[in-house]
Coordinates of N, CA and C and ligand atoms in Angstrom, one line a residue:
M1120 N -8.4 -48.9 21.5 CA -8.2 -47.1 20.6 C -8.4 -47.1 20.0
I1121 N -9.5 -46.0 18.8 CA -9.7 -46.0 17.3 C -9.5 -44.8 16.9
Y1122 N -9.1 -44.9 16.2 CA -8.2 -42.9 15.7 C -8.6 -42.9 14.3
A1123 N -8.7 -42.1 13.6 CA -9.4 -41.9 12.1 C -8.7 -40.3 12.3
V1124 N -8.0 -40.5 10.2 CA -7.2 -39.3 10.0 C -8.1 -39.0 9.5
V1125 N -8.2 -37.4 9.2 CA -9.7 -36.9 8.2 C -9.2 -35.8 7.8
N1126 N -10.0 -35.4 7.1 CA -10.0 -33.7 6.0 C -10.6 -33.9 4.7
T1127 N -11.5 -33.4 4.4 CA -12.6 -33.4 3.2 C -11.3 -33.3 2.2
K1128 N -10.1 -32.4 2.3 CA -8.9 -32.4 1.2 C -8.4 -33.3 1.3
G1129 N -7.6 -33.3 -0.3 CA -6.8 -34.6 -0.3 C -5.2 -34.1 -0.4
G1130 N -4.1 -34.6 -0.6 CA -3.1 -34.4 -0.7 C -2.5 -34.2 0.6
V1131 N -3.0 -33.9 1.9 CA -2.9 -32.8 3.1 C -2.0 -33.6 4.2
G1132 N -1.7 -35.0 3.6 CA -1.1 -35.8 4.5 C -1.5 -36.5 5.1
K1133 N -3.1 -36.8 4.9 CA -3.8 -38.4 5.8 C -2.8 -39.7 5.3
T1134 N -2.6 -39.9 4.7 CA -2.3 -41.6 4.3 C -0.5 -41.1 5.0
T1135 N 0.1 -40.4 4.8 CA 1.2 -39.9 5.7 C 1.0 -40.2 7.4
T1136 N 0.6 -39.4 7.7 CA 0.1 -39.4 9.1 C -0.7 -40.4 9.8
A1137 N -1.7 -41.0 8.2 CA -2.3 -42.6 9.2 C -0.9 -43.6 9.6
V1138 N -0.4 -44.0 8.4 CA 0.9 -45.0 8.4 C 1.8 -44.8 9.3
H1139 N 2.2 -43.9 9.2 CA 3.2 -43.8 10.8 C 2.5 -43.7 12.2
L1140 N 1.1 -43.8 12.2 CA 0.6 -43.4 13.5 C 0.3 -44.7 13.9
A1141 N 0.1 -45.5 12.6 CA -0.2 -47.4 12.6 C 0.6 -48.0 13.0
T1142 N 1.7 -47.9 12.3 CA 3.2 -48.7 12.7 C 4.1 -48.3 13.9
M1143 N 3.6 -46.9 14.1 CA 4.4 -46.8 15.8 C 3.5 -47.2 16.9
L1144 N 1.8 -47.5 16.6 CA 1.4 -48.2 17.7 C 1.7 -49.7 17.5
A1145 N 1.4 -50.2 16.3 CA 2.3 -51.6 16.4 C 3.3 -52.0 17.1
R1146 N 4.4 -50.8 17.5 CA 5.5 -51.3 18.5 C 5.0 -51.7 19.7
S1147 N 3.9 -51.1 20.3 CA 3.2 -51.5 21.6 C 2.0 -52.4 20.9
G1148 N 1.3 -52.9 20.8 CA 0.2 -53.9 20.5 C 0.0 -54.4 19.3
E1149 N -1.1 -54.9 19.1 CA -1.7 -55.5 17.8 C -2.0 -54.1 16.7
A1150 N -2.0 -53.2 16.6 CA -2.7 -52.3 15.3 C -3.0 -52.8 14.0
L1151 N -4.4 -51.7 13.5 CA -5.1 -52.4 12.5 C -4.9 -50.9 11.9
L1152 N -5.0 -50.9 10.4 CA -4.9 -50.6 9.7 C -5.6 -50.2 8.5
I1153 N -7.0 -49.6 8.8 CA -8.2 -49.0 7.9 C -8.1 -48.1 7.0
D1154 N -7.7 -49.3 5.6 CA -7.2 -47.6 4.4 C -9.6 -47.9 3.5
G1155 N -9.5 -46.5 4.3 CA -10.8 -46.1 3.8 C -10.9 -45.2 2.5
D1156 N -9.9 -45.2 2.0 CA -9.6 -44.9 0.3 C -9.7 -45.4 -0.8
K1157 N -10.7 -45.1 -2.0 CA -10.4 -45.4 -2.8 C -9.5 -45.7 -3.8
Q1158 N -8.7 -44.4 -3.7 CA -7.2 -44.5 -4.1 C -6.1 -45.6 -3.4
K1159 N -6.3 -46.5 -2.4 CA -6.2 -47.6 -2.2 C -4.2 -46.9 -1.6
S1160 N -4.1 -45.5 -1.4 CA -2.9 -45.3 -1.0 C -2.1 -46.7 0.3
A1161 N -2.9 -46.3 1.2 CA -2.2 -47.0 2.1 C -2.1 -48.0 1.8
A1162 N -3.1 -49.3 1.0 CA -3.0 -50.6 1.0 C -1.9 -50.7 0.1
S1163 N -1.5 -49.8 -0.9 CA -0.2 -49.7 -2.0 C 1.4 -49.5 -1.2
W1164 N 1.2 -48.7 0.3 CA 2.2 -48.8 0.7 C 2.4 -50.2 1.7
A1165 N 1.3 -50.6 2.4 CA 1.2 -52.1 2.8 C 2.0 -53.1 2.1
A1166 N 1.8 -52.9 0.4 CA 2.0 -53.9 -0.4 C 3.1 -53.9 -0.7
W1167 N 3.8 -52.4 -0.9 CA 5.5 -52.3 -1.0 C 6.4 -52.6 0.2
R1168 N 5.5 -52.2 1.6 CA 6.2 -52.7 3.1 C 6.4 -54.7 3.0
S1169 N 5.7 -55.3 2.0 CA 6.1 -56.7 1.8 C 6.6 -57.1 1.4
E1170 N 6.9 -56.5 0.0 CA 8.2 -56.9 -0.6 C 9.3 -56.3 0.0
N1171 N 9.4 -55.3 0.6 CA 11.3 -54.7 0.7 C 10.9 -55.4 2.3
S1172 N 10.1 -56.4 2.8 CA 10.1 -56.7 4.4 C 11.9 -57.6 4.4
G1173 N 11.9 -58.3 3.0 CA 12.7 -59.3 3.0 C 14.4 -58.4 2.9
S1174 N 14.8 -57.2 2.2 CA 15.7 -56.6 2.0 C 16.2 -55.2 3.6
L1175 N 15.0 -55.0 4.0 CA 14.9 -53.8 4.8 C 14.7 -54.4 6.3
K1176 N 15.2 -53.8 7.3 CA 15.6 -54.4 8.4 C 14.2 -53.3 9.4
L1177 N 12.5 -53.8 9.3 CA 11.7 -53.2 9.2 C 11.5 -54.0 10.8
G1178 N 10.6 -52.8 11.5 CA 9.7 -52.6 12.9 C 8.8 -53.5 12.4
P1179 N 7.9 -53.6 13.7 CA 6.2 -54.4 13.6 C 5.2 -53.8 12.7
S1180 N 4.5 -54.5 11.8 CA 4.0 -53.7 10.9 C 1.8 -53.6 11.5
P1181 N 1.5 -53.0 11.1 CA -0.4 -52.6 11.1 C -0.8 -53.8 10.4
T1182 N -1.5 -54.7 10.4 CA -2.6 -54.9 10.1 C -3.7 -54.3 8.8
T1183 N -2.9 -54.5 7.2 CA -3.6 -53.3 6.3 C -5.3 -53.4 5.6
I1184 N -6.1 -53.2 5.7 CA -7.0 -53.7 4.6 C -8.1 -52.8 4.1
L1185 N -9.0 -53.1 4.0 CA -9.4 -52.0 2.9 C -11.1 -51.8 2.8
L1186 N -11.3 -51.1 3.7 CA -13.0 -50.7 3.7 C -13.3 -49.3 2.7
G1187 N -14.7 -49.6 2.8 CA -15.2 -47.7 2.6 C -17.1 -47.6 2.6
G1188 N -17.1 -46.9 2.5 CA -18.4 -46.2 3.1 C -18.9 -46.6 4.4
K1189 N -20.2 -47.1 4.5 CA -20.3 -47.0 5.6 C -19.8 -49.0 6.3
A1190 N -19.3 -49.6 5.3 CA -18.3 -50.9 5.7 C -17.6 -50.0 7.0
I1191 N -16.7 -48.7 7.2 CA -15.6 -48.5 8.1 C -16.7 -48.6 9.2
L1192 N -17.5 -48.9 9.9 CA -18.7 -48.3 10.8 C -18.7 -49.9 11.2
S1193 N -19.3 -50.4 10.6 CA -20.4 -51.6 10.5 C -18.9 -52.4 10.4
E1194 N -17.9 -52.9 9.7 CA -17.3 -53.8 9.9 C -16.3 -53.7 10.7
G1195 N -15.8 -52.6 10.7 CA -14.7 -51.0 11.1 C -14.6 -51.9 12.7
K1196 N -16.1 -51.5 13.4 CA -16.1 -51.5 14.7 C -16.0 -53.4 15.1
T1197 N -16.1 -54.5 14.5 CA -16.0 -56.0 14.6 C -14.4 -55.8 14.6
L1198 N -13.9 -55.5 13.6 CA -12.7 -55.5 13.8 C -11.8 -55.2 14.5
A1199 N -12.0 -53.3 14.9 CA -11.3 -53.0 15.6 C -11.6 -53.6 17.3
S1200 N -12.1 -54.0 17.2 CA -12.3 -55.2 18.8 C -11.6 -56.1 19.0
K1201 N -11.1 -56.4 17.9 CA -9.8 -57.1 17.8 C -8.8 -56.9 17.8
Y1202 N -8.2 -55.8 18.5 CA -7.2 -55.0 17.6 C -7.0 -53.9 19.1
N1203 N -5.8 -54.0 19.3 CA -4.9 -53.3 20.6 C -5.6 -51.4 19.7
Y1204 N -5.3 -51.5 18.8 CA -5.2 -50.1 18.0 C -5.9 -50.1 16.4
T1205 N -6.4 -49.0 16.4 CA -7.2 -49.2 15.0 C -6.9 -47.1 14.6
V1206 N -6.2 -47.6 13.0 CA -6.7 -46.7 12.7 C -7.0 -46.2 11.2
V1207 N -7.5 -45.5 11.0 CA -8.5 -45.3 9.7 C -8.2 -44.2 8.9
D1208 N -7.9 -44.7 7.4 CA -7.5 -43.7 6.8 C -8.5 -43.4 5.7
V1209 N -8.8 -41.9 6.3 CA -10.2 -41.5 5.6 C -9.6 -41.1 3.9
G1210 N -11.0 -41.7 3.2 CA -11.0 -41.0 1.9 C -11.3 -39.9 1.7
G1211 N -10.8 -38.7 1.4 CA -11.3 -37.1 1.2 C -12.8 -37.4 0.7
R1212 N -13.1 -37.7 -0.7 CA -14.7 -37.6 -1.4 C -15.7 -38.4 -1.0
D1213 N -15.3 -39.7 0.2 CA -16.2 -41.0 0.5 C -16.6 -40.1 1.6
S1214 N -18.1 -39.5 1.4 CA -18.5 -38.5 2.5 C -19.3 -40.0 3.6
A1215 N -19.4 -40.7 3.2 CA -20.3 -41.8 4.0 C -19.1 -42.4 4.8
G1216 N -18.3 -43.1 4.3 CA -16.9 -43.7 4.9 C -16.2 -42.5 5.8
L1217 N -16.5 -41.1 5.8 CA -15.7 -39.8 6.6 C -16.9 -39.9 7.9
R1218 N -18.2 -39.9 7.3 CA -18.7 -40.3 8.6 C -18.6 -41.4 9.5
S1219 N -18.7 -42.5 8.8 CA -18.8 -43.6 9.8 C -17.6 -43.6 10.4
S1220 N -16.6 -43.0 9.5 CA -15.0 -43.4 11.3 C -15.0 -41.8 11.6
L1221 N -16.1 -40.7 11.7 CA -15.8 -39.6 12.5 C -17.1 -40.7 13.7
I1222 N -17.4 -41.5 13.2 CA -18.7 -42.0 14.5 C -17.8 -43.5 15.2
L1223 N -17.0 -43.8 14.9 CA -16.1 -45.3 14.5 C -15.3 -44.7 15.8
A1224 N -14.4 -43.7 15.7 CA -13.5 -43.4 16.4 C -13.1 -42.7 17.4
Q1225 N -12.3 -42.5 18.5 CA -12.8 -41.5 19.8 C -11.3 -40.3 19.3
M1226 N -10.2 -40.7 18.7 CA -9.7 -38.8 18.1 C -10.2 -38.9 17.0
A1227 N -10.2 -37.7 16.2 CA -10.0 -37.5 14.9 C -9.0 -36.8 14.7
I1228 N -7.9 -37.3 14.2 CA -6.3 -36.4 14.0 C -6.6 -35.6 12.5
V1229 N -6.7 -34.7 12.2 CA -7.2 -33.6 11.0 C -6.1 -33.5 11.0
P1230 N -5.0 -33.7 9.4 CA -3.3 -32.4 9.3 C -4.6 -31.6 7.8
V1231 N -3.7 -30.9 8.2 CA -4.1 -29.6 7.8 C -2.8 -28.8 6.9
G1232 N -2.8 -28.4 5.9 CA -1.9 -27.6 5.5 C -2.1 -26.1 5.9
A1233 N -1.3 -25.5 5.1 CA -0.9 -24.1 6.2 C -0.8 -22.9 5.4
S1234 N -2.2 -22.9 4.3 CA -3.1 -22.2 3.2 C -4.3 -21.3 3.6
N1235 N -5.1 -20.9 2.5 CA -5.7 -20.4 2.9 C -7.1 -21.5 2.1
L1236 N -6.5 -22.2 1.2 CA -7.5 -22.7 0.3 C -7.8 -23.9 1.2
D1237 N -6.2 -24.4 2.4 CA -6.7 -25.2 3.8 C -7.7 -24.8 4.7
A1238 N -7.6 -23.6 5.0 CA -8.8 -22.9 6.0 C -9.9 -23.3 5.6
A1239 N -10.5 -22.7 4.0 CA -11.7 -22.6 3.7 C -12.2 -24.0 3.5
A1240 N -11.1 -25.4 3.1 CA -11.8 -26.5 2.7 C -12.2 -27.0 4.0
M1241 N -12.2 -26.5 4.8 CA -12.3 -27.1 6.6 C -13.6 -27.1 7.2
T1242 N -14.2 -26.1 6.4 CA -15.9 -25.5 6.9 C -16.8 -26.7 6.6
D1243 N -17.0 -27.9 5.9 CA -17.1 -28.9 5.2 C -16.9 -30.1 6.2
L1244 N -16.2 -30.2 6.7 CA -15.5 -31.4 7.6 C -15.9 -30.9 9.4
L1245 N -15.7 -29.6 9.4 CA -16.1 -29.0 10.9 C -17.7 -28.7 11.1
E1246 N -18.7 -29.2 9.8 CA -20.0 -29.5 10.4 C -20.2 -30.7 10.1
L1247 N -19.2 -31.4 9.1 CA -19.7 -32.9 9.5 C -19.1 -33.7 11.1
I1248 N -17.9 -32.9 11.4 CA -17.7 -33.2 13.2 C -19.1 -33.0 14.3
E1249 N -19.5 -32.0 13.5 CA -20.6 -31.4 14.6 C -21.8 -31.9 14.7
L1250 N -22.2 -32.5 13.0 CA -22.6 -33.7 12.8 C -22.9 -35.2 14.1
S1251 N -21.7 -35.2 13.6 CA -21.1 -36.7 14.0 C -21.6 -36.7 16.1
R1252 N -20.8 -35.6 16.5 CA -21.2 -35.4 17.8 C -22.7 -36.4 18.6
D1253 N -23.8 -35.8 17.4 CA -24.8 -37.1 18.2 C -24.6 -38.2 18.2
Y1254 N -23.7 -38.7 17.8 CA -23.7 -40.2 17.4 C -22.7 -40.5 18.6
N1255 N -21.4 -39.8 18.5 CA -20.5 -39.9 19.0 C -19.5 -38.8 20.0
P1256 N -20.2 -38.3 21.2 CA -20.2 -36.7 21.9 C -18.8 -37.0 22.2
D1257 N -18.4 -38.0 22.7 CA -16.9 -37.8 23.5 C -15.5 -37.5 22.1
L1258 N -16.0 -37.5 21.0 CA -15.1 -37.5 20.3 C -14.1 -36.4 20.2
A1259 N -12.6 -36.9 20.6 CA -11.5 -36.0 20.0 C -11.3 -35.4 19.0
V1260 N -11.3 -34.0 18.7 CA -10.3 -33.5 17.9 C -8.9 -33.1 17.8
R1261 N -8.3 -33.4 17.1 CA -6.9 -32.7 17.3 C -6.3 -32.2 16.0
V1262 N -5.8 -31.3 15.9 CA -5.6 -30.7 14.2 C -3.9 -30.7 14.4
L1263 N -3.5 -31.6 13.0 CA -1.9 -31.7 12.7 C -1.8 -30.8 11.5
L1264 N -1.1 -29.7 12.4 CA -0.6 -29.0 10.9 C 1.1 -29.4 10.2
T1265 N 0.6 -29.9 8.9 CA 1.4 -30.6 7.8 C 2.0 -30.2 6.9
R1266 N 3.2 -30.8 6.3 CA 3.8 -30.0 4.9 C 4.5 -28.5 5.2
V1267 N 4.5 -27.9 6.4 CA 4.6 -26.9 6.9 C 6.1 -26.4 6.2
D1268 N 5.6 -25.1 6.1 CA 7.4 -24.5 5.5 C 7.3 -23.2 6.5
P1269 N 9.0 -23.7 7.3 CA 8.6 -22.8 8.4 C 9.4 -21.6 7.6
R1270 N 9.9 -21.5 6.5 CA 9.9 -20.4 6.3 C 8.9 -19.0 6.0
T1271 N 7.9 -19.4 5.9 CA 6.7 -18.5 5.5 C 4.9 -17.9 7.0
K1272 N 4.6 -17.3 6.8 CA 4.1 -16.9 8.0 C 2.4 -17.6 7.7
D1273 N 2.3 -18.6 6.6 CA 1.2 -18.6 6.4 C 0.7 -19.5 8.2
T1274 N 1.7 -20.5 8.6 CA 1.1 -21.2 9.6 C 0.7 -20.2 10.7
A1275 N 1.0 -19.5 11.2 CA 0.8 -18.7 12.1 C -0.4 -17.8 12.0
E1276 N -0.4 -18.0 10.8 CA -2.1 -17.3 10.2 C -3.4 -18.4 10.4
M1277 N -2.6 -19.6 10.1 CA -3.2 -21.0 9.9 C -3.8 -21.4 11.3
L1278 N -3.0 -20.7 12.1 CA -3.2 -21.0 13.7 C -4.1 -20.1 14.3
D1279 N -4.1 -19.1 14.3 CA -5.1 -18.2 14.1 C -6.6 -18.1 14.0
F1280 N -6.8 -18.8 12.5 CA -7.9 -19.4 11.7 C -8.8 -20.4 13.0
L1281 N -7.5 -22.1 13.1 CA -7.9 -23.1 14.2 C -8.2 -22.2 15.5
K1282 N -7.8 -21.2 15.5 CA -8.0 -20.8 17.2 C -9.5 -20.2 16.9
E1283 N -10.3 -19.8 16.0 CA -11.5 -19.0 15.8 C -12.4 -19.9 15.8
Q1284 N -11.8 -20.6 15.3 CA -12.9 -22.7 15.3 C -12.8 -22.9 16.6
K1285 N -11.9 -22.6 17.3 CA -12.2 -23.6 18.5 C -12.0 -25.1 18.4
L1286 N -10.9 -25.0 17.1 CA -10.4 -26.1 17.4 C -8.6 -26.4 18.3
E1287 N -8.7 -27.7 18.9 CA -7.4 -27.9 19.3 C -6.3 -28.3 18.5
V1288 N -5.8 -27.9 18.5 CA -4.1 -28.1 17.4 C -2.7 -28.8 18.4
L1289 N -2.2 -29.6 17.4 CA -1.4 -30.0 18.3 C -0.1 -29.6 18.1
T1290 N 1.0 -29.6 19.0 CA 2.2 -28.7 18.7 C 2.7 -29.1 18.6
T1291 N 3.0 -30.5 17.8 CA 4.0 -30.6 17.0 C 3.4 -29.9 15.5
K1292 N 4.8 -29.8 14.9 CA 4.4 -29.6 13.5 C 5.3 -30.1 12.3
V1293 N 4.5 -30.8 11.4 CA 5.1 -32.1 10.3 C 5.5 -30.9 9.3
C1294 N 6.8 -30.9 9.4 CA 7.4 -30.0 8.0 C 7.2 -30.4 6.7
E1295 N 7.8 -30.2 5.3 CA 7.7 -30.4 4.5 C 9.4 -31.2 4.4
R1296 N 9.2 -32.5 4.0 CA 10.4 -33.1 4.4 C 10.2 -34.3 3.0
V1297 N 11.4 -33.9 2.1 CA 11.7 -35.2 1.0 C 11.7 -36.5 2.1
A1298 N 12.1 -37.3 3.5 CA 12.0 -38.3 3.8 C 10.8 -39.1 4.0
F1299 N 9.5 -37.9 4.3 CA 8.4 -38.3 4.0 C 7.6 -38.8 3.0
R1300 N 8.3 -38.5 1.9 CA 7.7 -39.1 0.8 C 8.5 -39.9 0.1
R1301 N 9.6 -40.0 0.5 CA 10.1 -41.2 0.5 C 10.0 -42.8 1.1
A1302 N 9.7 -42.4 2.3 CA 9.6 -43.5 3.6 C 8.1 -44.1 2.8
I1303 N 7.2 -43.4 2.0 CA 5.9 -44.0 1.9 C 6.2 -44.8 1.2
G1304 N 6.8 -44.0 -0.6 CA 7.1 -45.0 -1.4 C 7.6 -46.2 -1.1
E1305 N 8.3 -46.6 -0.1 CA 9.4 -47.5 0.0 C 8.5 -48.9 1.2
G1306 N 7.4 -47.8 1.5 CA 6.6 -49.2 2.4 C 7.1 -49.0 3.8
V1307 N 7.6 -47.6 4.4 CA 8.4 -47.6 5.4 C 8.1 -46.4 6.1
I1308 N 8.3 -46.5 7.2 CA 8.5 -45.0 7.9 C 9.7 -44.1 7.9
V1309 N 9.5 -42.8 8.4 CA 10.7 -42.1 8.7 C 11.5 -42.5 9.4
Q1310 N 11.3 -43.6 10.3 CA 12.0 -43.9 11.4 C 13.2 -44.7 10.9
E1311 N 12.2 -46.2 10.1 CA 12.9 -47.0 9.6 C 13.8 -46.8 8.1
L1312 N 13.3 -45.7 7.8 CA 14.1 -44.9 6.6 C 15.9 -44.7 7.5
G1313 N 15.4 -44.0 8.7 CA 16.9 -43.6 9.2 C 17.6 -42.4 8.6
K1314 N 17.1 -42.1 8.1 CA 18.1 -40.5 7.0 C 17.5 -39.7 7.2
D1315 N 16.4 -39.0 8.4 CA 16.2 -37.4 8.2 C 16.3 -37.3 9.3
R1316 N 16.6 -37.4 10.9 CA 16.7 -36.9 11.8 C 15.7 -36.2 12.4
L1317 N 15.1 -34.6 11.4 CA 14.1 -33.7 11.7 C 13.0 -34.6 11.4
A1318 N 12.5 -35.4 10.9 CA 11.2 -36.5 10.2 C 11.2 -36.8 11.1
I1319 N 12.7 -37.7 12.0 CA 12.1 -39.0 12.7 C 11.6 -38.1 14.2
N1320 N 12.2 -36.7 14.2 CA 11.4 -36.0 15.5 C 10.2 -35.8 15.8
E1321 N 10.2 -35.1 14.5 CA 8.2 -34.7 14.3 C 8.0 -35.6 14.9
M1322 N 7.9 -36.6 14.0 CA 7.4 -38.5 13.8 C 6.7 -38.2 15.4
E1323 N 8.0 -38.6 16.2 CA 7.8 -38.7 17.4 C 7.4 -38.3 18.6
A1324 N 7.4 -36.8 17.9 CA 6.7 -36.0 18.9 C 5.0 -36.0 18.4
F1325 N 4.7 -35.8 17.2 CA 3.5 -36.0 17.1 C 3.0 -37.8 18.4
F1326 N 3.7 -38.7 17.9 CA 3.1 -39.9 18.4 C 2.6 -39.5 20.0
E1327 N 4.3 -39.1 20.9 CA 3.8 -39.2 22.2 C 2.9 -37.5 22.6
E1328 N 2.8 -36.7 21.2 CA 1.5 -35.9 22.2 C 0.3 -36.8 22.3
V1329 N -0.5 -37.6 20.8 CA -1.2 -37.9 20.9 C -1.3 -39.0 21.8
Q1330 N -0.5 -39.6 22.3 CA -0.6 -40.9 23.2 C -1.3 -40.2 25.1
H1331 N -0.1 -39.0 24.8 CA -0.7 -38.2 26.5 C -2.1 -37.5 26.6
E1332 N -2.4 -37.7 25.1 CA -3.8 -36.5 24.9 C -5.0 -37.5 25.3
N1333 N -4.1 -39.3 25.0 CA -5.9 -40.0 25.3 C -5.6 -40.0 26.3
K1334 N -4.5 -40.3 27.4 CA -4.1 -40.5 29.0 C -4.9 -39.2 29.6
T1335 N -5.1 -38.1 29.2 CA -5.5 -37.0 30.0 C -7.2 -36.8 30.0
Ligands
ADP2612 N1 5.4 -33.6 5.4 C1 5.3 -33.9 3.7 N2 6.4 -33.9 3.6 C2 6.8 -34.1 2.1 N3 6.0 -34.4 1.4 C3 4.4 -35.0 2.0 C4 4.6 -35.1 3.7 N4 3.0 -35.2 3.7 C5 3.2 -35.7 2.0 N5 3.4 -35.7 1.7 C6 2.9 -36.5 0.1 O1 2.3 -35.1 -0.3 C7 1.7 -35.8 -0.7 C8 0.2 -36.5 -0.5 O2 0.2 -37.3 0.9 P1 -0.4 -38.1 1.3 O3 -0.4 -38.0 3.1 O4 -0.9 -39.2 0.3 O5 -2.2 -37.0 1.9 P2 -3.3 -37.1 1.9 O6 -3.3 -38.7 1.6 O7 -3.9 -36.5 2.6 O8 -3.8 -37.6 0.4 C9 2.5 -37.5 -0.9 O9 2.9 -37.4 -2.2 C10 3.1 -37.3 -0.2 O10 4.3 -37.7 -0.3
MG2613 MG1 -4.4 -40.5 1.4

């Protein structure tokens, strides 16, 4: 199974989502995490992870590699065939990389924040998804609301917008929580950090939903 975590917008939680998904998948099989972003955030996370592996008690790790542009499709395909699960953390600005990941993947997970800016930035992405359907007609697309502030009405408005766009939205919402930032900085996931039960519940619920969607 190959997942691509995509959005043309930065700072929406792509890397956070990708490393959590890849590490949760690594519990049940060999998982590959492709860092498709020149900023190398997922690769940095993996480096911090190996530095901390002596002092912290960690679960299984995904194998992390860096790929960019069209290599995400060509190299990615060969590599993905050797793993049970592949997750691509796609760089927002690398349009060749983004297109390649949308052709490579079986499921695109689109983290979005709940602001007008997030909605406006989705037009480009929706066009790219439509184009990729010529090569990858079975691509499943699921939107994940991230960095949610439950005190505002923004989320309800964003959900209306997504519905208008006929996008399938996961029920799980990931809220803005310090634990996510901290986990990434230490090369772990919130479950391994073990400090924020709500953050853990959100990630586990997201994971269950994604796995359930694969079976239906
Ligand atoms: N749910 C969250 N709660 C708090 N901070 C978050 C959350 N998701 C992401 N962040 C933080 O926001 C910033 C951008 O997240 P990141 O996952 O790197 O996004 P992207 O890969 O889309 O640019 C990072 O500093 C990250 O730690
Ligand atoms: Mg990123």
